[in-house]
């Protein structure tokens, strides 16, 4: 398990080697089968409402795929993310024993990309506005990796000078000196969540921490609403003035709005069944939005199931005794769902795997705690 968790972030860095992703998915399948045969879990006692929701999502996604099997690659990517949920369900105790490797891999990700940027830009380091993804395919995916590293180093690395430098200087530099506006917002939000963790665990101010989390979520919801306003209202001149800055820039959003409108101009869910169950996985151009793709592919029912899974996960994480797992789950959810505003994050292995892994873990932790109390 330690090797698997360490390798995942490195494989994401080596995105050009597609065969490594295939190897990782095969490893997941083998590890799931091995752990099941080793532990022989009592499925009847182990299964929860969250599992039924995930199974329903699998059925709905499979139904969307059957309608147009040409998008088999998307289907495999999404299903591999869901497989990570079951990894978390079966391996949650062993994963907790391997936290350190997540931080170790994160350090490698940060400094390999930083060194690459130093050689690429030299004396222009402080004038970078577009980093060409560094060693990733684009700035969004690079910044996502940096913010994920911020979570793992902040929550799992030992206290040291290098940890302080990485979190206070290296990662913020990599994100803010790039063309990844949404990730800048998410990094600031996750720094706030980490502060709430310190308030609760170190200063024993749980109520204040929960109020702080609620405020962070409220602010993020407002940001998402602002970003999607031009999608739902016909006159956008007034709204467009909000996108006249480096973080929320019209240059970044122009082509996305055009693509979204083009997809729904060609075909959109119209009848009652299409609105409820969606159409299929095929969109051209690709829908760079997790939320619009959910509605297009699996409809209102899919939206409801995903909201149920998120709510159920947060309840399980909150009930759990391990507060670190709760906060890591919250942060990975914010990162994936926040990125999903402008990127279809469920179709990118880098963005979906850890969120689904932690989801499965907190559900298993809650289930084990309830069984112990009976």
Short mmCIF file of C-alpha atoms in Angstrom, two decimals:
data_model
loop_
_atom_site.label_atom_id
_atom_site.label_comp_id
_atom_site.label_asym_id
_atom_site.label_seq_id
_atom_site.Cartn_x
_atom_site.Cartn_y
_atom_site.Cartn_z
CA UNK A 1 0.00 0.00 0.00
CA UNK A 2 2.82 2.43 0.82
CA UNK A 3 4.39 1.88 -2.60
CA UNK A 4 1.03 2.38 -4.31
CA UNK A 5 0.29 5.65 -2.50
CA UNK A 6 3.80 6.95 -3.17
CA UNK A 7 3.67 6.00 -6.86
CA UNK A 8 0.32 7.67 -7.55
CA UNK A 9 1.56 11.28 -7.46
CA UNK A 10 4.69 10.33 -9.43
CA UNK A 11 2.57 8.64 -12.11
CA UNK A 12 0.47 11.80 -12.39
CA UNK A 13 3.69 13.74 -13.01
CA UNK A 14 4.67 11.30 -15.77
CA UNK A 15 1.34 11.83 -17.53
CA UNK A 16 2.86 11.29 -20.99
CA UNK A 17 3.47 7.64 -20.09
CA UNK A 18 -0.17 6.54 -20.44
CA UNK A 19 0.72 2.93 -19.79
CA UNK A 20 1.53 3.84 -16.18
CA UNK A 21 -2.11 4.83 -15.62
CA UNK A 22 -3.17 1.45 -16.97
CA UNK A 23 -0.73 -0.27 -14.62
CA UNK A 24 -2.13 1.69 -11.67
CA UNK A 25 -5.72 0.73 -12.51
CA UNK A 26 -4.71 -2.93 -12.83
CA UNK A 27 -2.93 -2.67 -9.47
CA UNK A 28 -6.15 -1.36 -7.92
CA UNK A 29 -8.11 -4.32 -9.27
CA UNK A 30 -5.52 -6.83 -8.05
CA UNK A 31 -5.25 -5.18 -4.63
CA UNK A 32 -9.03 -5.12 -4.19
CA UNK A 33 -9.28 -8.82 -5.07
CA UNK A 34 -6.33 -9.67 -2.81
CA UNK A 35 -7.70 -7.76 0.18
CA UNK A 36 -11.15 -9.24 -0.26
CA UNK A 37 -9.83 -12.79 -0.39
CA UNK A 38 -7.49 -12.09 2.55
CA UNK A 39 -10.04 -10.56 4.92
CA UNK A 40 -13.29 -12.11 3.65
CA UNK A 41 -15.34 -9.15 4.96
CA UNK A 42 -18.95 -9.68 6.01
CA UNK A 43 -20.61 -7.72 3.21
CA UNK A 44 -24.01 -7.64 4.95
CA UNK A 45 -22.59 -5.98 8.05
CA UNK A 46 -20.16 -3.84 6.11
CA UNK A 47 -22.45 -2.29 3.50
CA UNK A 48 -23.83 1.19 4.21
CA UNK A 49 -26.16 3.69 2.56
CA UNK A 50 -23.12 5.32 0.93
CA UNK A 51 -22.33 2.03 -0.81
CA UNK A 52 -25.86 1.84 -2.22
CA UNK A 53 -25.47 5.40 -3.54
CA UNK A 54 -22.16 4.49 -5.23
CA UNK A 55 -23.70 1.34 -6.74
CA UNK A 56 -26.60 3.44 -8.08
CA UNK A 57 -24.08 5.87 -9.61
CA UNK A 58 -22.25 2.98 -11.25
CA UNK A 59 -25.53 1.78 -12.77
CA UNK A 60 -26.43 5.27 -13.99
CA UNK A 61 -22.97 5.84 -15.50
CA UNK A 62 -23.07 2.44 -17.18
CA UNK A 63 -26.49 3.26 -18.64
CA UNK A 64 -25.09 6.54 -20.03
CA UNK A 65 -22.11 4.67 -21.48
CA UNK A 66 -24.28 2.03 -23.17
CA UNK A 67 -26.09 4.79 -25.05
CA UNK A 68 -22.81 5.70 -26.79
CA UNK A 69 -19.93 3.28 -26.25
CA UNK A 70 -17.51 5.47 -28.23
CA UNK A 71 -16.57 7.25 -24.99
CA UNK A 72 -15.08 4.12 -23.42
CA UNK A 73 -11.97 5.99 -22.28
CA UNK A 74 -14.05 8.46 -20.23
CA UNK A 75 -16.04 5.59 -18.78
CA UNK A 76 -12.85 3.79 -17.70
CA UNK A 77 -11.44 6.95 -16.13
CA UNK A 78 -14.57 7.66 -14.13
CA UNK A 79 -14.94 4.03 -13.06
CA UNK A 80 -11.30 3.93 -11.96
CA UNK A 81 -12.06 6.85 -9.65
CA UNK A 82 -15.00 4.94 -8.22
CA UNK A 83 -12.74 1.92 -7.71
CA UNK A 84 -10.68 4.08 -5.36
CA UNK A 85 -13.76 4.44 -3.18
CA UNK A 86 -13.74 0.69 -2.69
CA UNK A 87 -9.98 0.80 -2.05
CA UNK A 88 -10.69 3.17 0.80
CA UNK A 89 -13.44 0.89 2.08
CA UNK A 90 -11.25 -2.23 2.21
CA UNK A 91 -7.83 -0.73 2.97
CA UNK A 92 -8.60 2.17 5.31
CA UNK A 93 -6.56 0.84 8.25
CA UNK A 94 -3.51 0.07 6.11
CA UNK A 95 -3.73 3.46 4.40
CA UNK A 96 -3.59 5.19 7.79
CA UNK A 97 -0.29 3.43 8.41
CA UNK A 98 1.13 4.91 5.19
CA UNK A 99 0.45 8.64 5.59
CA UNK A 100 4.15 9.56 5.45
CA UNK A 101 4.63 8.39 1.86
CA UNK A 102 1.98 10.86 0.64
CA UNK A 103 4.05 13.71 2.06
CA UNK A 104 7.32 12.27 0.68
CA UNK A 105 5.92 12.05 -2.85
CA UNK A 106 4.44 15.54 -2.48
CA UNK A 107 7.86 17.02 -1.70
CA UNK A 108 9.25 15.40 -4.86
CA UNK A 109 6.40 16.80 -6.96
CA UNK A 110 6.90 20.34 -5.67
CA UNK A 111 10.67 20.57 -5.97
CA UNK A 112 11.09 18.72 -9.27
CA UNK A 113 8.66 21.20 -10.86
CA UNK A 114 10.26 24.17 -9.09
CA UNK A 115 13.72 23.18 -10.33
CA UNK A 116 12.33 22.76 -13.85
CA UNK A 117 10.84 26.26 -13.69
CA UNK A 118 14.11 27.75 -12.47
CA UNK A 119 15.93 26.32 -15.49
CA UNK A 120 13.08 27.27 -17.86
CA UNK A 121 12.61 30.90 -16.78
CA UNK A 122 15.86 31.83 -15.06
CA UNK A 123 15.85 35.49 -14.05
CA UNK A 124 12.20 35.88 -15.10
CA UNK A 125 10.90 33.74 -12.22
CA UNK A 126 8.99 36.60 -10.62
CA UNK A 127 7.34 37.68 -13.87
CA UNK A 128 5.81 34.31 -14.78
CA UNK A 129 2.10 34.52 -15.61
CA UNK A 130 1.89 31.31 -17.65
CA UNK A 131 4.22 28.44 -16.70
CA UNK A 132 3.19 26.14 -19.60
CA UNK A 133 2.31 23.51 -16.99
CA UNK A 134 5.95 23.05 -15.93
CA UNK A 135 6.20 19.22 -16.11
CA UNK A 136 2.42 18.80 -16.41
CA UNK A 137 0.26 19.28 -19.48
CA UNK A 138 -1.09 22.68 -18.41
CA UNK A 139 -1.06 25.18 -15.54
CA UNK A 140 -4.36 23.95 -14.10
CA UNK A 141 -3.11 20.40 -13.61
CA UNK A 142 0.24 21.61 -12.31
CA UNK A 143 -1.42 23.92 -9.79
CA UNK A 144 -3.80 21.13 -8.76
CA UNK A 145 -0.80 18.92 -7.99
CA UNK A 146 0.79 21.72 -5.97
CA UNK A 147 -2.37 22.29 -3.91
CA UNK A 148 -2.74 18.55 -3.31
CA UNK A 149 0.89 18.53 -2.16
CA UNK A 150 0.02 21.42 0.17
CA UNK A 151 -2.62 19.19 1.81
CA UNK A 152 -0.38 16.13 2.16
CA UNK A 153 2.66 18.03 3.42
CA UNK A 154 0.58 20.17 5.77
CA UNK A 155 -1.28 17.23 7.29
CA UNK A 156 1.22 14.36 7.15
CA UNK A 157 4.81 15.69 6.98
CA UNK A 158 6.90 16.09 10.11
CA UNK A 159 7.56 19.57 11.44
CA UNK A 160 10.71 20.98 9.89
CA UNK A 161 12.15 24.07 8.27
CA UNK A 162 11.67 22.52 4.81
CA UNK A 163 7.98 21.97 5.57
CA UNK A 164 7.56 25.64 6.52
CA UNK A 165 9.44 26.86 3.44
CA UNK A 166 7.48 24.55 1.14
CA UNK A 167 4.06 25.56 2.46
CA UNK A 168 4.75 29.27 2.93
CA UNK A 169 6.91 29.97 -0.14
CA UNK A 170 7.44 27.18 -2.70
CA UNK A 171 3.84 26.02 -3.22
CA UNK A 172 2.24 29.50 -3.16
CA UNK A 173 4.84 30.67 -5.67
CA UNK A 174 4.15 27.75 -8.03
CA UNK A 175 0.39 28.37 -7.92
CA UNK A 176 0.17 32.17 -7.94
CA UNK A 177 2.83 32.57 -10.63
CA UNK A 178 0.83 30.57 -13.15
CA UNK A 179 -2.35 30.75 -15.21
CA UNK A 180 -4.56 28.78 -12.81
CA UNK A 181 -7.03 31.22 -11.27
CA UNK A 182 -9.39 28.72 -9.66
CA UNK A 183 -6.48 26.92 -7.99
CA UNK A 184 -5.33 30.22 -6.46
CA UNK A 185 -8.74 30.56 -4.82
CA UNK A 186 -8.69 26.94 -3.68
CA UNK A 187 -5.19 27.23 -2.18
CA UNK A 188 -6.35 30.20 -0.09
CA UNK A 189 -9.49 28.30 0.97
CA UNK A 190 -7.51 25.19 1.96
CA UNK A 191 -5.07 27.28 3.97
CA UNK A 192 -8.14 28.52 5.85
CA UNK A 193 -9.38 24.95 6.40
CA UNK A 194 -5.96 23.98 7.74
CA UNK A 195 -6.15 26.91 10.14
CA UNK A 196 -9.52 25.58 11.35
CA UNK A 197 -7.85 22.20 11.95
CA UNK A 198 -5.24 23.88 14.15
CA UNK A 199 -7.96 25.77 16.03
CA UNK A 200 -9.84 22.56 16.77
CA UNK A 201 -6.99 20.14 17.50
CA UNK A 202 -4.38 22.39 19.08
CA UNK A 203 -6.56 25.10 20.69
CA UNK A 204 -9.69 22.98 21.34
CA UNK A 205 -12.02 25.51 19.72
CA UNK A 206 -14.21 23.08 17.79
CA UNK A 207 -17.25 25.37 17.56
CA UNK A 208 -15.13 28.20 16.16
CA UNK A 209 -13.52 25.80 13.69
CA UNK A 210 -16.91 24.54 12.46
CA UNK A 211 -18.16 28.12 12.02
CA UNK A 212 -14.98 28.91 10.10
CA UNK A 213 -15.52 25.92 7.81
CA UNK A 214 -19.10 27.01 7.19
CA UNK A 215 -17.87 30.50 6.24
CA UNK A 216 -15.27 29.08 3.85
CA UNK A 217 -17.89 26.91 2.14
CA UNK A 218 -20.26 29.88 1.86
CA UNK A 219 -17.57 32.01 0.20
CA UNK A 220 -16.70 29.21 -2.24
CA UNK A 221 -20.37 28.74 -3.17
CA UNK A 222 -20.60 32.48 -3.92
CA UNK A 223 -17.48 32.26 -6.12
CA UNK A 224 -18.97 29.30 -8.02
CA UNK A 225 -22.25 31.17 -8.50
CA UNK A 226 -20.39 34.17 -9.91
CA UNK A 227 -18.43 32.00 -12.33
CA UNK A 228 -21.62 30.35 -13.62
CA UNK A 229 -23.72 33.53 -13.87
CA UNK A 230 -22.90 34.07 -17.57
CA UNK A 231 -24.21 30.54 -18.21
CA UNK A 232 -27.66 31.11 -16.74
CA UNK A 233 -28.43 34.76 -17.58
CA UNK A 234 -28.72 36.18 -21.11
CA UNK A 235 -27.12 39.60 -20.47
CA UNK A 236 -23.58 39.26 -19.20
CA UNK A 237 -22.08 42.74 -19.62
CA UNK A 238 -22.42 43.65 -15.95
CA UNK A 239 -21.22 40.24 -14.78
CA UNK A 240 -18.27 40.34 -17.15
CA UNK A 241 -16.76 43.24 -15.19
CA UNK A 242 -16.18 40.78 -12.33
CA UNK A 243 -13.80 38.86 -14.61
CA UNK A 244 -11.44 41.77 -15.10
CA UNK A 245 -8.65 40.51 -12.87
CA UNK A 246 -5.85 37.95 -12.96
CA UNK A 247 -7.63 35.34 -10.82
CA UNK A 248 -11.05 35.43 -12.48
CA UNK A 249 -10.13 36.61 -15.95
CA UNK A 250 -12.25 36.74 -19.06
CA UNK A 251 -9.28 35.39 -21.03
CA UNK A 252 -9.46 32.14 -19.05
CA UNK A 253 -13.25 31.82 -19.21
CA UNK A 254 -14.05 32.99 -22.75
CA UNK A 255 -13.38 29.71 -24.50
CA UNK A 256 -15.06 27.69 -21.74
CA UNK A 257 -18.31 29.61 -22.06
CA UNK A 258 -18.15 29.20 -25.83
CA UNK A 259 -17.61 25.44 -25.54
CA UNK A 260 -20.39 25.03 -22.96
CA UNK A 261 -22.83 26.92 -25.15
CA UNK A 262 -21.77 24.97 -28.24
CA UNK A 263 -22.39 21.61 -26.56
CA UNK A 264 -25.85 22.54 -25.33
CA UNK A 265 -26.72 24.24 -28.63
CA UNK A 266 -26.07 20.94 -30.43
CA UNK A 267 -27.94 18.76 -27.95
CA UNK A 268 -29.31 19.23 -24.47
CA UNK A 269 -31.57 17.11 -22.25
CA UNK A 270 -35.15 18.04 -23.21
CA UNK A 271 -37.71 15.35 -22.29
CA UNK A 272 -38.50 14.44 -18.69
CA UNK A 273 -36.47 11.22 -18.83
CA UNK A 274 -33.47 12.96 -20.40
CA UNK A 275 -33.55 15.65 -17.73
CA UNK A 276 -33.81 13.05 -14.98
CA UNK A 277 -31.34 10.44 -16.33
CA UNK A 278 -29.20 12.45 -18.72
CA UNK A 279 -28.08 11.66 -22.26
CA UNK A 280 -24.69 9.94 -22.63
CA UNK A 281 -20.97 10.51 -22.07
CA UNK A 282 -20.33 11.89 -25.56
CA UNK A 283 -19.86 15.68 -25.89
CA UNK A 284 -17.95 17.49 -28.58
CA UNK A 285 -16.22 19.69 -27.70
CA UNK A 286 -15.41 18.23 -24.30
CA UNK A 287 -17.37 19.80 -21.45
CA UNK A 288 -14.81 21.48 -19.21
CA UNK A 289 -17.14 21.46 -16.21
CA UNK A 290 -17.86 18.65 -13.78
CA UNK A 291 -21.29 20.06 -12.98
CA UNK A 292 -22.50 20.56 -16.55
CA UNK A 293 -21.16 17.14 -17.54
CA UNK A 294 -23.04 15.50 -14.66
CA UNK A 295 -26.29 17.11 -15.79
CA UNK A 296 -25.64 16.25 -19.44
CA UNK A 297 -24.64 12.61 -18.82
CA UNK A 298 -26.57 11.36 -15.77
CA UNK A 299 -29.13 14.09 -15.25
CA UNK A 300 -30.88 15.37 -12.15
CA UNK A 301 -30.92 11.90 -10.59
CA UNK A 302 -27.14 11.72 -10.91
CA UNK A 303 -26.82 15.16 -9.32
CA UNK A 304 -28.97 14.08 -6.39
CA UNK A 305 -26.98 10.86 -5.89
CA UNK A 306 -23.68 12.75 -5.87
CA UNK A 307 -24.99 15.31 -3.38
CA UNK A 308 -26.20 12.43 -1.18
CA UNK A 309 -22.75 10.82 -1.33
CA UNK A 310 -21.03 14.10 -0.43
CA UNK A 311 -23.40 14.76 2.48
CA UNK A 312 -23.10 11.18 3.69
CA UNK A 313 -19.29 11.39 3.50
CA UNK A 314 -19.14 14.63 5.48
CA UNK A 315 -21.46 13.22 8.16
CA UNK A 316 -19.29 10.08 8.45
CA UNK A 317 -16.11 12.15 8.58
CA UNK A 318 -17.56 14.44 11.23
CA UNK A 319 -18.65 11.52 13.41
CA UNK A 320 -15.27 9.83 13.17
CA UNK A 321 -12.77 10.03 15.99
CA UNK A 322 -9.86 10.81 13.66
CA UNK A 323 -10.12 14.57 13.10
CA UNK A 324 -7.19 14.54 10.70
CA UNK A 325 -9.11 12.23 8.35
CA UNK A 326 -12.13 14.52 8.60
CA UNK A 327 -10.15 17.61 7.59
CA UNK A 328 -8.24 15.82 4.82
CA UNK A 329 -11.55 14.58 3.42
CA UNK A 330 -12.97 18.11 3.52
CA UNK A 331 -9.89 19.53 1.81
CA UNK A 332 -9.72 16.94 -0.96
CA UNK A 333 -13.45 17.45 -1.58
CA UNK A 334 -12.99 21.22 -1.84
CA UNK A 335 -10.06 20.71 -4.21
CA UNK A 336 -11.83 18.29 -6.53
CA UNK A 337 -15.25 19.97 -6.51
CA UNK A 338 -13.73 23.44 -6.77
CA UNK A 339 -11.58 22.39 -9.71
CA UNK A 340 -14.70 20.88 -11.26
CA UNK A 341 -16.06 24.39 -11.84
CA UNK A 342 -13.80 24.87 -14.87
CA UNK A 343 -12.44 21.34 -15.44
CA UNK A 344 -14.21 18.00 -15.65
CA UNK A 345 -12.27 16.74 -12.63
CA UNK A 346 -13.91 13.30 -12.47
CA UNK A 347 -12.46 12.46 -15.90
CA UNK A 348 -8.88 13.23 -14.81
CA UNK A 349 -7.29 10.47 -12.72
CA UNK A 350 -5.04 12.99 -10.98
CA UNK A 351 -8.08 14.87 -9.68
CA UNK A 352 -10.50 12.09 -8.73
CA UNK A 353 -8.50 9.29 -7.12
CA UNK A 354 -7.56 10.75 -3.74
CA UNK A 355 -10.99 12.30 -3.16
CA UNK A 356 -12.69 8.95 -3.75
CA UNK A 357 -10.06 7.14 -1.68
CA UNK A 358 -10.68 9.34 1.38
CA UNK A 359 -14.44 9.06 0.86
CA UNK A 360 -14.22 5.29 1.15
CA UNK A 361 -11.93 5.56 4.17
CA UNK A 362 -14.20 7.74 6.29
CA UNK A 363 -17.22 5.56 5.48
CA UNK A 364 -15.28 2.48 6.65
CA UNK A 365 -14.04 4.27 9.77
CA UNK A 366 -17.58 5.25 10.74
CA UNK A 367 -18.86 1.73 10.05
CA UNK A 368 -16.13 0.20 12.24
CA UNK A 369 -16.87 2.67 15.05
CA UNK A 370 -20.60 1.84 14.96
CA UNK A 371 -19.89 -1.89 15.08
CA UNK A 372 -17.62 -1.43 18.10
CA UNK A 373 -20.31 0.53 19.94
CA UNK A 374 -22.97 -2.17 19.36
#
